[in-house]
mmCIF file of C-alpha atoms and ligand atoms in Angstrom:
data_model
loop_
_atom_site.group_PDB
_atom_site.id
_atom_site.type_symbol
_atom_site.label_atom_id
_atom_site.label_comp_id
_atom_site.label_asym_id
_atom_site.label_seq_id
_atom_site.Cartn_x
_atom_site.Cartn_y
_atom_site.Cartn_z
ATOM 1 C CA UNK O 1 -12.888 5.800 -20.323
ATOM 2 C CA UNK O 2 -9.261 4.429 -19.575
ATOM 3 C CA UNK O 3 -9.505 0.432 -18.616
ATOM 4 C CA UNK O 4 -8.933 0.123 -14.667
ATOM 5 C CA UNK O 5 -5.493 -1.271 -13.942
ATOM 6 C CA UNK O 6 -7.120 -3.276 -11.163
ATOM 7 C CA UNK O 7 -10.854 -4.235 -11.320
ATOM 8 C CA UNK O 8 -11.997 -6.642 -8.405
ATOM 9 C CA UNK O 9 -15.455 -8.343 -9.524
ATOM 10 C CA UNK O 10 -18.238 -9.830 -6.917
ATOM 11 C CA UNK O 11 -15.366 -11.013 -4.475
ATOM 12 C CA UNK O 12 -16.020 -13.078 -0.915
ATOM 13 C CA UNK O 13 -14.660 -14.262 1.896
ATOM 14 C CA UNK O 14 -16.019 -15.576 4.956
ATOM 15 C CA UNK O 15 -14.269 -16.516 8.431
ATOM 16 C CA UNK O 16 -16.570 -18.932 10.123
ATOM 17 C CA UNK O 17 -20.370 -16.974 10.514
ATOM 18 C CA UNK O 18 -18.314 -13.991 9.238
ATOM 19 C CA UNK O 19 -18.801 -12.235 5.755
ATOM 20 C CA UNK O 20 -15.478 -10.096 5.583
ATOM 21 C CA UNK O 21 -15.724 -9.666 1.947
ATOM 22 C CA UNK O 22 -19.708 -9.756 0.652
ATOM 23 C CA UNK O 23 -19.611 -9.268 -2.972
ATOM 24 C CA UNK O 24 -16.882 -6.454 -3.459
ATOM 25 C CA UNK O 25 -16.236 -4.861 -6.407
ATOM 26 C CA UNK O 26 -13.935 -2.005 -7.422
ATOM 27 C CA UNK O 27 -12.158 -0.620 -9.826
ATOM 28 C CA UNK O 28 -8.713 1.190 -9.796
ATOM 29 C CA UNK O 29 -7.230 3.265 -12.881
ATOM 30 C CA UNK O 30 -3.885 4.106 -14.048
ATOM 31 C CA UNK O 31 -2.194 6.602 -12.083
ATOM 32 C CA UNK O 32 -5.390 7.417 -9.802
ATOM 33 C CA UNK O 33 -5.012 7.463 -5.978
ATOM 34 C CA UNK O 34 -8.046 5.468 -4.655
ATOM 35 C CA UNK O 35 -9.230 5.595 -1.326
ATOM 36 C CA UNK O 36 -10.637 2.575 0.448
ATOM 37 C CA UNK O 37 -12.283 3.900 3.714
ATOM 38 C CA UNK O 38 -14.866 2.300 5.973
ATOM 39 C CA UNK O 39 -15.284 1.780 10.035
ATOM 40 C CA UNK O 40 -13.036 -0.822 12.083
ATOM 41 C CA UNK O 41 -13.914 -4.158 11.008
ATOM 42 C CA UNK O 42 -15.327 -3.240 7.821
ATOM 43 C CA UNK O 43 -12.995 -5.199 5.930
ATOM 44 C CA UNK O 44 -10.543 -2.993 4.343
ATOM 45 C CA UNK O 45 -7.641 -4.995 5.252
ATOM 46 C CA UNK O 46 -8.701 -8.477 4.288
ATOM 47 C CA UNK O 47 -9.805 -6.854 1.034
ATOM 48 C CA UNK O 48 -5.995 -5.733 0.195
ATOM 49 C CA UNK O 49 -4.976 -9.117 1.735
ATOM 50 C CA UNK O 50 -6.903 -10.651 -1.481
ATOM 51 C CA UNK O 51 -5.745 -8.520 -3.883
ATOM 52 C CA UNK O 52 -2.187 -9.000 -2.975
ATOM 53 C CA UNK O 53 -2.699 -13.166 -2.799
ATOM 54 C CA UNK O 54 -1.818 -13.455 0.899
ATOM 55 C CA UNK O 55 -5.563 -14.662 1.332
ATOM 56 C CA UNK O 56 -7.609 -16.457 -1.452
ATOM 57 C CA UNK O 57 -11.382 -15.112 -1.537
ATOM 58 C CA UNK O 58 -13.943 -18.292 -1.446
ATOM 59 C CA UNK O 59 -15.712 -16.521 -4.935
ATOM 60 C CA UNK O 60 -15.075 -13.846 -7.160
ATOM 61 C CA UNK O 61 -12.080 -12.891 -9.486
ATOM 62 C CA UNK O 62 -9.477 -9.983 -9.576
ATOM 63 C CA UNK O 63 -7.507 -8.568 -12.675
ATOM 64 C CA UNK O 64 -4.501 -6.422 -12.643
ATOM 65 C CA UNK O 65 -3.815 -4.979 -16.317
ATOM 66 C CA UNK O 66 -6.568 -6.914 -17.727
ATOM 67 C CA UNK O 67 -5.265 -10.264 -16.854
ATOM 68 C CA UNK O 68 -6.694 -12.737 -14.201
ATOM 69 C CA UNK O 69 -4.518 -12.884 -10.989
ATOM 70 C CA UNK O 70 -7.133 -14.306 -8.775
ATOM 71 C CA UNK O 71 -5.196 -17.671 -8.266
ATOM 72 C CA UNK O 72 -1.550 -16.298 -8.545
ATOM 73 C CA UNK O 73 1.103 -16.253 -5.605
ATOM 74 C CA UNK O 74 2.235 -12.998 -3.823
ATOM 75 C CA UNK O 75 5.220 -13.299 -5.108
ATOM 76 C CA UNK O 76 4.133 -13.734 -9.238
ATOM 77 C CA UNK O 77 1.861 -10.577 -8.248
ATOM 78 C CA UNK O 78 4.498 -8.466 -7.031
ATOM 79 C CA UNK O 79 6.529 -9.281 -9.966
ATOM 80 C CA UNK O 80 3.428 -8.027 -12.243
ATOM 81 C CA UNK O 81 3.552 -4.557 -10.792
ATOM 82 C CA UNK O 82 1.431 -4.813 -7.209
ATOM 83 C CA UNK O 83 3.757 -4.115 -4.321
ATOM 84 C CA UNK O 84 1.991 -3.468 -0.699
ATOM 85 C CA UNK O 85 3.082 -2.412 2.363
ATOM 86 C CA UNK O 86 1.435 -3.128 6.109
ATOM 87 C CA UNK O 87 -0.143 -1.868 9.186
ATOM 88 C CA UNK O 88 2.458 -3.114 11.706
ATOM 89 C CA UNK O 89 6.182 -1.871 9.756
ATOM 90 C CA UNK O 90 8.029 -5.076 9.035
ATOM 91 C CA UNK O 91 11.915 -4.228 8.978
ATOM 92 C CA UNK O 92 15.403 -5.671 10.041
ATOM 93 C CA UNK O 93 15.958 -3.053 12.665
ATOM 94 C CA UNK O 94 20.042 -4.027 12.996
ATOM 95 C CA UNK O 95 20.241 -2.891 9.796
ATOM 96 C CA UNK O 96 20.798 0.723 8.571
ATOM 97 C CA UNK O 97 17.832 2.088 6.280
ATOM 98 C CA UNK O 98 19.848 1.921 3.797
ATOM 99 C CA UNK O 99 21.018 -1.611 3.872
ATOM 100 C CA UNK O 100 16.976 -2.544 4.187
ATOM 101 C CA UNK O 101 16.146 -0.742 0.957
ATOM 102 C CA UNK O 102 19.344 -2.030 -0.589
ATOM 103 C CA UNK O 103 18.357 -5.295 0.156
ATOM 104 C CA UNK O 104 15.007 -4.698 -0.991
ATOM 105 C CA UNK O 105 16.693 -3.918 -4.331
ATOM 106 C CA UNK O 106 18.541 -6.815 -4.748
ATOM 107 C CA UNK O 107 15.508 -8.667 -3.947
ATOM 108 C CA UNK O 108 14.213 -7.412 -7.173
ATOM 109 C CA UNK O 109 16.935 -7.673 -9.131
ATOM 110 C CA UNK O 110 17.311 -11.207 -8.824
ATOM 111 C CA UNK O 111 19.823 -13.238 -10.011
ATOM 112 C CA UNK O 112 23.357 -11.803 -10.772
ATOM 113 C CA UNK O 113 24.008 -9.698 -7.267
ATOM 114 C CA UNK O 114 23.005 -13.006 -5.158
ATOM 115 C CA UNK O 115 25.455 -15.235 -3.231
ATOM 116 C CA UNK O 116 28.578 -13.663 -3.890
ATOM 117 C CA UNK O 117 28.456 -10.242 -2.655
ATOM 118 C CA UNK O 118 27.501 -8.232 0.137
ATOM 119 C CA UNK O 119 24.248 -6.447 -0.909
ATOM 120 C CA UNK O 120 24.577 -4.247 1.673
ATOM 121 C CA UNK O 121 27.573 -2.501 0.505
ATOM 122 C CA UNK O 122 27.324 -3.070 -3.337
ATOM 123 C CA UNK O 123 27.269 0.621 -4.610
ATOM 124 C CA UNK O 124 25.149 -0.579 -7.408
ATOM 125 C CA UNK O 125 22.210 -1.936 -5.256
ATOM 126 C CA UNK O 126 23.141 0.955 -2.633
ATOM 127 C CA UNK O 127 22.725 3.921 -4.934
ATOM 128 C CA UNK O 128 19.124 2.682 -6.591
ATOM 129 C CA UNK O 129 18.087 2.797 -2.568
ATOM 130 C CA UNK O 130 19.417 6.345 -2.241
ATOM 131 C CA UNK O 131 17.158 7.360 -5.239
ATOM 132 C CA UNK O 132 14.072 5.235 -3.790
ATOM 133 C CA UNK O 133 14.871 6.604 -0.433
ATOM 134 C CA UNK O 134 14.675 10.540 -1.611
ATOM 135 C CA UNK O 135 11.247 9.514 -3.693
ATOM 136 C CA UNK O 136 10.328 8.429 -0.023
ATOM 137 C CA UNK O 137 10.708 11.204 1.363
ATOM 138 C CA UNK O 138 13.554 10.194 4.594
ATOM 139 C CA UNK O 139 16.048 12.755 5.012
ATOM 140 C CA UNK O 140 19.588 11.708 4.229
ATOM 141 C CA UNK O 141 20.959 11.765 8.020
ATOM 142 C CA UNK O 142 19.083 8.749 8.434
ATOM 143 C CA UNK O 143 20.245 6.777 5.986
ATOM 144 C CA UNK O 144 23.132 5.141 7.936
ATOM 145 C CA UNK O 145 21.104 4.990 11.037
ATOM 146 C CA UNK O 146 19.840 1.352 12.327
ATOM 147 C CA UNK O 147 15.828 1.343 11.860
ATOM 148 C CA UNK O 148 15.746 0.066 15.095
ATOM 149 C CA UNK O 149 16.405 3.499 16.726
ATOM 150 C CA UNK O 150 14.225 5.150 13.784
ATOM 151 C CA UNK O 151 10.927 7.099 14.646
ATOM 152 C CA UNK O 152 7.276 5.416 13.972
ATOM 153 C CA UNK O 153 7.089 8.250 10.344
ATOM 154 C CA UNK O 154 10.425 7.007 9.653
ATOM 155 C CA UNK O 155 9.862 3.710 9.266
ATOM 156 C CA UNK O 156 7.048 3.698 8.136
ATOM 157 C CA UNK O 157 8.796 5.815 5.156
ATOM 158 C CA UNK O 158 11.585 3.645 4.521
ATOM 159 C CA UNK O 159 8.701 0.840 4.433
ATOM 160 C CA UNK O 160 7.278 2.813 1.972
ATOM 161 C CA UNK O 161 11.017 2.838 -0.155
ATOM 162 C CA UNK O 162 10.938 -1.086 0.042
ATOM 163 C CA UNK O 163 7.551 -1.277 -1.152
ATOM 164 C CA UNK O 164 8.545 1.117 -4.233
ATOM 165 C CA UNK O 165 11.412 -1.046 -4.578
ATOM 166 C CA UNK O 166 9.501 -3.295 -6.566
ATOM 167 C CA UNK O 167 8.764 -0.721 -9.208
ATOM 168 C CA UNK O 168 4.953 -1.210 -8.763
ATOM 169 C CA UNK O 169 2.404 -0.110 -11.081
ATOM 170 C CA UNK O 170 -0.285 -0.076 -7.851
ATOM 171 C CA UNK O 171 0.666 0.699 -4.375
ATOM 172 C CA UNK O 172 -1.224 -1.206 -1.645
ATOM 173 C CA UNK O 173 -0.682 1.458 1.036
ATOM 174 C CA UNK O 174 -2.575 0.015 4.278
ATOM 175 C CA UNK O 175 -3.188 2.582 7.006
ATOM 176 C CA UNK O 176 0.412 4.459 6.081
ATOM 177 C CA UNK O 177 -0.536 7.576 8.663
ATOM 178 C CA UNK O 178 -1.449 5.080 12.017
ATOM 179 C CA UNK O 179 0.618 5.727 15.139
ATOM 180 C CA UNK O 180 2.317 8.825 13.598
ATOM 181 C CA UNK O 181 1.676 12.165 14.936
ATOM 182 C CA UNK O 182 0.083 15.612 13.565
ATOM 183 C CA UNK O 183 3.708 16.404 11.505
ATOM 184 C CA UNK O 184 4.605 13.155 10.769
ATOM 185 C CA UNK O 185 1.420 12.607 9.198
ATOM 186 C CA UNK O 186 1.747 16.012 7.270
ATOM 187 C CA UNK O 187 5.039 15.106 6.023
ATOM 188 C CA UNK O 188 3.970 11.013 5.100
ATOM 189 C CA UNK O 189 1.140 13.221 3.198
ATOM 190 C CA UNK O 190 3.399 15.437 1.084
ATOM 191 C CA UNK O 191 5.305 12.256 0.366
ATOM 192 C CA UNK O 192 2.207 10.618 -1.105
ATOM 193 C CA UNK O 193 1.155 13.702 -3.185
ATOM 194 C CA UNK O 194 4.825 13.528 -5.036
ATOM 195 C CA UNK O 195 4.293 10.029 -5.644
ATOM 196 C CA UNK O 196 0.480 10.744 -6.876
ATOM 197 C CA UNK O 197 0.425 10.290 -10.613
ATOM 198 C CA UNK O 198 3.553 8.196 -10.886
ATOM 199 C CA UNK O 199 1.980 4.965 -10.056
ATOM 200 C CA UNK O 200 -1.799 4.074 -9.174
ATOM 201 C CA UNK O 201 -2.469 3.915 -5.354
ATOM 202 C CA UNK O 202 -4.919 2.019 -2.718
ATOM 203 C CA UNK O 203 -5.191 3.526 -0.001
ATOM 204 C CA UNK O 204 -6.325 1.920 3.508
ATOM 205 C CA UNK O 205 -6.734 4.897 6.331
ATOM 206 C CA UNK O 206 -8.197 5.730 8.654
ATOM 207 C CA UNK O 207 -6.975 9.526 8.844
ATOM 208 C CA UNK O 208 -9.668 11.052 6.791
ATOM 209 C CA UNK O 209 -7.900 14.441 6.691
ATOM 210 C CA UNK O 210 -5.354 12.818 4.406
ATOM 211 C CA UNK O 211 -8.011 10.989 2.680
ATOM 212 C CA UNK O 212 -9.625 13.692 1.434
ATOM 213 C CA UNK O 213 -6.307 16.319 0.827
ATOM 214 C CA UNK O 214 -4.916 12.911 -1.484
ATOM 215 C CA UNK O 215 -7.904 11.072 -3.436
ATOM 216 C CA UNK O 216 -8.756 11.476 -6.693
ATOM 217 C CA UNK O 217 -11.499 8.760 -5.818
ATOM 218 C CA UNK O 218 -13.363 7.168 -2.629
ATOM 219 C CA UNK O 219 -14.774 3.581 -2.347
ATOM 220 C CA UNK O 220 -16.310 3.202 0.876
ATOM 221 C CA UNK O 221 -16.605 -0.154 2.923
ATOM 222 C CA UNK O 222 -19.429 -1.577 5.692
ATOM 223 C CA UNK O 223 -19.394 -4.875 6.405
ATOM 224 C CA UNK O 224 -17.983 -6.055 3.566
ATOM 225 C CA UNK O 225 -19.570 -4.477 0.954
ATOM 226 C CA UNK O 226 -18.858 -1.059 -1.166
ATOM 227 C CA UNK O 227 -21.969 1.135 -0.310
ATOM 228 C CA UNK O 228 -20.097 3.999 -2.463
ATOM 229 C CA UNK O 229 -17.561 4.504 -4.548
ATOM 230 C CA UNK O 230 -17.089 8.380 -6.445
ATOM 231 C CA UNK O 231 -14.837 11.477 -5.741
ATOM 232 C CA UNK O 232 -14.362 13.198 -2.701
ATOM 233 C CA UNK O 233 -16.864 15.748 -2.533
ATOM 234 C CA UNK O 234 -19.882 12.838 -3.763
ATOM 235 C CA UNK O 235 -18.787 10.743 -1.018
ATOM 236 C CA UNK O 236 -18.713 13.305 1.298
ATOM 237 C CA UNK O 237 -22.303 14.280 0.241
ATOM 238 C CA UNK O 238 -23.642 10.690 0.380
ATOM 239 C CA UNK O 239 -26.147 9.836 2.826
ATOM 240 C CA UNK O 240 -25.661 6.889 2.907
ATOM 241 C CA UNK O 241 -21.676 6.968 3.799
ATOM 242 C CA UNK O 242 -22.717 10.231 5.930
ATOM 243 C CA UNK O 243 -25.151 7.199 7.983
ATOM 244 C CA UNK O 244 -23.104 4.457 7.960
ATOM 245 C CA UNK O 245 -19.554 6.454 8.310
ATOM 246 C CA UNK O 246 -18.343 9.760 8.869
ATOM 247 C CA UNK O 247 -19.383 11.105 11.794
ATOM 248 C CA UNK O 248 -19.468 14.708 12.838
ATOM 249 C CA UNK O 249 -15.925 15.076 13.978
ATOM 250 C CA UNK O 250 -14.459 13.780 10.844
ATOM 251 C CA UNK O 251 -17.077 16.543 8.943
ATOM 252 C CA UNK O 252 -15.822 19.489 10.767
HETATM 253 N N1 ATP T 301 -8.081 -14.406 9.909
HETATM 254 C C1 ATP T 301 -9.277 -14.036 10.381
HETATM 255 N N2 ATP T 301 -10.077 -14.906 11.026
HETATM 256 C C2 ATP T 301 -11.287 -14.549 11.498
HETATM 257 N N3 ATP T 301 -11.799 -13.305 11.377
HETATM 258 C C3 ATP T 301 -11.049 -12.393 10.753
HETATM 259 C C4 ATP T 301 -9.745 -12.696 10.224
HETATM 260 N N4 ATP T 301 -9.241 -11.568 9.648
HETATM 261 C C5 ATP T 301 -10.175 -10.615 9.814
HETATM 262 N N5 ATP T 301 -11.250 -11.083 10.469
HETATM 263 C C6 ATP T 301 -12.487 -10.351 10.790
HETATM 264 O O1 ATP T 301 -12.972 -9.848 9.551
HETATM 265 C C7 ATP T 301 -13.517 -8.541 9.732
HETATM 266 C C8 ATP T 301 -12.799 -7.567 8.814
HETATM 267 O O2 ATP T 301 -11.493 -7.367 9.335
HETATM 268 P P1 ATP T 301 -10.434 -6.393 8.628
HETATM 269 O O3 ATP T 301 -9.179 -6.448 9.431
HETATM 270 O O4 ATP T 301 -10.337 -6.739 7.187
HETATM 271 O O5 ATP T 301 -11.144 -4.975 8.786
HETATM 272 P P2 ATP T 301 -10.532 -3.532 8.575
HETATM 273 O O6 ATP T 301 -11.560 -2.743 7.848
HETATM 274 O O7 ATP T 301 -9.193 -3.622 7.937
HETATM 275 O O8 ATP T 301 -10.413 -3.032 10.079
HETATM 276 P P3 ATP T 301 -9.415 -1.945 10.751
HETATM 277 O O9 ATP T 301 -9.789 -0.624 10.175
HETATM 278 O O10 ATP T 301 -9.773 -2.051 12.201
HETATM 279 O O11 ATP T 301 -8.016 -2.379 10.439
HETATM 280 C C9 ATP T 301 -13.365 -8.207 11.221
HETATM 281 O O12 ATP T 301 -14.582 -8.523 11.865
HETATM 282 C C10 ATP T 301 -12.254 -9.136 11.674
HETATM 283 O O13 ATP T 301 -12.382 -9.444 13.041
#
């Protein structure tokens, strides 16, 4: 079997009397689009938080292409491949979309294109955002509009340019389809399915219609802990998620 490009081992994390993280482990391959799905509070998001380095676990390690990040900075993470996006869209909303993926560019590129000229007009930091912004899926008349003015699936798609910006080998996607509606959600789908294959994705959401249209595998979360981890149609078949989880509605 293929080695997992991430593989999270036994990790934990308590706030005060609470066990956010209680021995997770979990394994993502190459190229697969994993699922990480579990009730409010069940930990999903402090669990990316650690893999990403924005919060250090108290025990446990995590490796990303077979080599220990478990004590590396964001930043050094991001520049081995893991890129992330969040909840609550972070953008500079006087700024066109593309001048926030252009920037996002430079931000990558480093060096050279720093200081001395205006990223937001360089042609060769502003056509690398036209390609990232077609791969995420936001229709060219928006391009020069601010992001301020832009709809909830609209941002959260040119968040999702930024984040692939960083040419990740895993996508940290955390709750992509929350506050969009029905079509906006169909069309942040269809985005996700021509990115599928490409690069390995996490997925945190809550929209288990998605969930199960995109995953090639489920891990499922309860306080803390992964009570199942398989494809789609074993989780949905599990008792145990069925108990602790999905609940008639989301069956139907
Ligand atoms: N910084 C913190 N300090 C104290 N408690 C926290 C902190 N961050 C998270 N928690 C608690 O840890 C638990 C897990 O929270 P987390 O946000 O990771 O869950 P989640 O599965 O992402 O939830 P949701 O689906 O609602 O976003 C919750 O009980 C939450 O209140």
């Amino acid at each position: 079997m293929t080695a997992p490009l991430l593989l999270v081992e036994g990790l934990r994390k308590r706030f005060g009397g609470l066990c956010a993280t209680d021995d997770l482990s979990l394994a993502v391959r190459p190229g697969e689009l994993h699922a990480l799905i579990g009730p409010n509070g069940a930990g999903k998001s402090t669990a990316i938080a650690q893999i990403t380095g924005e919060i250090r676990p108290d025990a446990g390690r995590i490796l990303f292409a077979g080599r220990d990040i478990t004590r590396l900075p964001p930043s050094r993470r991001v520049r081995r491949g893991l890129s992330r996006t969040f909840q609550i869209v972070q953008l500079l909303d006087e700024a066109t979309t593309l001048e926030n993926v252009a920037l996002a560019v430079q931000a990558h590129q480093g060096h050279s294109f720093r200081f001395w000229r205006d990223a937001r007009r360089d042609e060769r930091l502003r056509q690398p955002a036209r390609q990232l912004l077609l791969r995420a899926g936001v229709e060219a008349a928006l391009w020069e509009q601010r992001t301020g003015d832009l709809s909830a699936g609209a941002r959260k798609q040119v968040e999702l340019a930024i984040a692939l910006a960083a040419a990740p080998r895993l996508l940290l996607l955390d709750e992509p389809m929350a506050g969009l509606g029905p079509s906006e959600s169909r069309a942040m789908t269809e985005t996700l399915r021509g990115l599928k294959g490409r690069l390995a994705i996490l997925l945190v959401e809550h929209d288990m219609e998605a969930v199960f249209a995109l995953a090639d595998r489920v891990s499922v979360l309860v306080d803390g802990r992964c009570i199942a981890s398989g494809e789609p149609a074993e989780i949905r078949a599990d008792p145990a998620v069925r108990a602790a989880y999905l609940t008639e509605d989301e069956e139907a």
